[in-house]
mmCIF file of C-alpha atoms and ligand atoms in Angstrom:
data_model
loop_
_atom_site.group_PDB
_atom_site.id
_atom_site.type_symbol
_atom_site.label_atom_id
_atom_site.label_comp_id
_atom_site.label_asym_id
_atom_site.label_seq_id
_atom_site.Cartn_x
_atom_site.Cartn_y
_atom_site.Cartn_z
ATOM 1 C CA MET A 25 -102.188 1.913 198.096
ATOM 2 C CA LYS A 26 -101.339 2.833 201.755
ATOM 3 C CA VAL A 27 -104.735 4.398 202.179
ATOM 4 C CA THR A 28 -106.360 1.151 201.054
ATOM 5 C CA GLN A 29 -104.418 -0.773 203.604
ATOM 6 C CA ALA A 30 -105.384 1.652 206.328
ATOM 7 C CA ALA A 31 -109.072 1.359 205.391
ATOM 8 C CA GLN A 32 -108.792 -2.421 205.683
ATOM 9 C CA LEU A 33 -107.425 -2.076 209.246
ATOM 10 C CA ASP A 34 -110.455 -0.239 210.561
ATOM 11 C CA GLY A 35 -111.784 -2.068 213.600
ATOM 12 C CA ILE A 36 -108.705 -4.228 214.095
ATOM 13 C CA ILE A 37 -107.465 -3.899 217.681
ATOM 14 C CA ASP A 38 -104.163 -5.728 217.176
ATOM 15 C CA VAL A 39 -102.283 -7.951 214.833
ATOM 16 C CA ALA A 40 -100.433 -10.910 216.372
ATOM 17 C CA CYS A 41 -97.307 -12.215 214.731
ATOM 18 C CA ASP A 42 -97.928 -15.662 213.145
ATOM 19 C CA VAL A 43 -94.493 -16.834 214.162
ATOM 20 C CA CYS A 44 -94.005 -15.741 217.768
ATOM 21 C CA GLY A 45 -97.529 -14.823 218.647
ATOM 22 C CA MET A 46 -96.587 -11.390 220.037
ATOM 23 C CA SER A 47 -98.379 -8.130 219.318
ATOM 24 C CA THR A 48 -97.003 -6.268 216.326
ATOM 25 C CA ARG A 49 -97.603 -2.923 218.063
ATOM 26 C CA ASN A 50 -94.397 -0.944 218.649
ATOM 27 C CA GLY A 51 -93.635 1.366 221.520
ATOM 28 C CA ASP A 52 -95.663 4.126 219.901
ATOM 29 C CA GLY A 53 -98.718 1.877 219.692
ATOM 30 C CA GLU A 54 -98.445 1.661 215.926
ATOM 31 C CA LEU A 55 -98.980 -1.698 214.099
ATOM 32 C CA GLN A 56 -95.722 -2.650 212.487
ATOM 33 C CA TYR A 57 -95.645 -5.942 210.606
ATOM 34 C CA GLY A 58 -94.714 -7.635 207.370
ATOM 35 C CA THR A 59 -97.156 -9.653 205.385
ATOM 36 C CA MET A 60 -96.584 -12.861 203.440
ATOM 37 C CA HIS A 61 -99.402 -13.355 200.972
ATOM 38 C CA ALA A 62 -100.218 -15.992 198.392
ATOM 39 C CA SER A 63 -103.186 -16.697 196.123
ATOM 40 C CA TRP A 64 -102.590 -19.944 194.267
ATOM 41 C CA GLY A 65 -104.139 -20.228 190.809
ATOM 42 C CA ARG A 66 -105.166 -22.874 188.365
ATOM 43 C CA GLY A 67 -102.474 -25.531 187.786
ATOM 44 C CA SER A 68 -100.835 -25.095 191.195
ATOM 45 C CA ALA A 69 -100.979 -27.781 193.888
ATOM 46 C CA HIS A 70 -102.888 -25.367 196.102
ATOM 47 C CA CYS A 71 -105.237 -24.006 193.426
ATOM 48 C CA GLY A 72 -107.950 -21.724 194.869
ATOM 49 C CA GLU A 73 -106.206 -21.369 198.254
ATOM 50 C CA THR A 74 -105.214 -17.926 199.659
ATOM 51 C CA TYR A 75 -102.787 -17.383 202.477
ATOM 52 C CA GLU A 76 -101.940 -14.313 204.510
ATOM 53 C CA LEU A 77 -99.429 -14.357 207.371
ATOM 54 C CA HIS A 78 -98.360 -11.427 209.530
ATOM 55 C CA LEU A 79 -94.886 -11.229 211.011
ATOM 56 C CA CYS A 80 -93.409 -8.852 213.541
ATOM 57 C CA GLU A 81 -90.229 -7.015 212.502
ATOM 58 C CA THR A 82 -87.949 -9.469 214.289
ATOM 59 C CA CYS A 83 -89.643 -12.549 212.853
ATOM 60 C CA PHE A 84 -89.920 -10.992 209.412
ATOM 61 C CA PHE A 85 -86.194 -10.411 209.143
ATOM 62 C CA SER A 86 -85.415 -13.784 210.696
ATOM 63 C CA GLN A 87 -87.502 -15.309 207.841
ATOM 64 C CA VAL A 88 -85.679 -13.137 205.245
ATOM 65 C CA ALA A 89 -82.307 -14.336 206.664
ATOM 66 C CA GLU A 90 -83.536 -17.947 206.416
ATOM 67 C CA MET A 91 -84.661 -17.388 202.775
ATOM 68 C CA LYS A 92 -81.221 -15.837 201.957
ATOM 69 C CA ARG A 93 -79.556 -18.854 203.618
ATOM 70 C CA ALA A 94 -81.679 -21.276 201.560
ATOM 71 C CA ARG A 95 -80.854 -19.334 198.432
ATOM 72 C CA TRP A 96 -77.169 -19.383 199.294
ATOM 73 C CA LEU A 97 -77.326 -23.208 199.678
ATOM 74 C CA ALA A 98 -78.686 -23.431 196.211
ATOM 75 C CA VAL A 99 -75.886 -21.304 194.667
ATOM 76 C CA MET A 100 -72.983 -21.553 197.099
ATOM 77 C CA PHE A 101 -70.692 -23.227 194.535
ATOM 78 C CA ASP A 102 -71.576 -20.738 191.859
ATOM 79 C CA GLU A 103 -69.410 -17.745 191.067
ATOM 80 C CA GLU A 104 -71.822 -15.241 192.746
ATOM 81 C CA GLY A 105 -72.762 -17.638 195.543
ATOM 82 C CA ASN A 106 -71.412 -15.701 198.508
ATOM 83 C CA SER A 107 -72.725 -12.387 197.265
ATOM 84 C CA SER A 108 -76.296 -13.447 198.128
ATOM 85 C CA LEU A 109 -75.354 -13.608 201.802
ATOM 86 C CA GLY A 110 -74.191 -9.979 201.882
ATOM 87 C CA ASP A 111 -77.297 -8.605 200.121
ATOM 88 C CA ASP A 112 -78.838 -6.417 202.793
ATOM 89 C CA THR A 113 -81.583 -5.407 200.413
ATOM 90 C CA TYR A 114 -82.823 -8.977 199.734
ATOM 91 C CA GLY A 115 -86.509 -8.715 198.869
ATOM 92 C CA ARG A 116 -86.662 -4.981 199.394
ATOM 93 C CA VAL A 117 -88.541 -3.201 196.686
ATOM 94 C CA LYS A 118 -88.405 0.322 198.005
ATOM 95 C CA LYS A 119 -85.755 2.410 199.756
ATOM 96 C CA PRO A 120 -86.733 4.637 202.725
ATOM 97 C CA THR A 121 -87.166 8.249 201.919
ATOM 98 C CA ARG A 122 -86.742 11.279 204.208
ATOM 99 C CA ASP A 123 -90.528 11.290 204.653
ATOM 100 C CA ASP A 124 -90.425 7.691 205.943
ATOM 101 C CA VAL A 125 -87.935 8.348 208.775
ATOM 102 C CA GLU A 126 -88.665 11.968 209.863
ATOM 103 C CA PRO A 127 -91.870 12.921 211.751
ATOM 104 C CA SER A 128 -94.131 15.232 209.729
HETATM 105 ZN ZN1 ZN B 25 -92.766 -12.450 215.692
#
């Protein structure tokens, strides 16, 4: 899956954050961004529309914090309400491995 993403990036000089407008290149010159993607299907209000937004690391986690806050507002009087605020893994589907953090 990562190879496919890399192939799609051929020819791209930069990716600007759709929130702050800044380049998503880090100090090493690597593109580092999160993607919000949606393809709305039949029966949805936006049927046939596809969206893709790129966010720098700072703006991505600001948006995650805002989503957590919105979720908390919806459940704040429920028994587990406050636990959603302390969830540091909100939305994360993979933990970092040693290969992710150590240079090869
Ligand atoms: Zn940004």
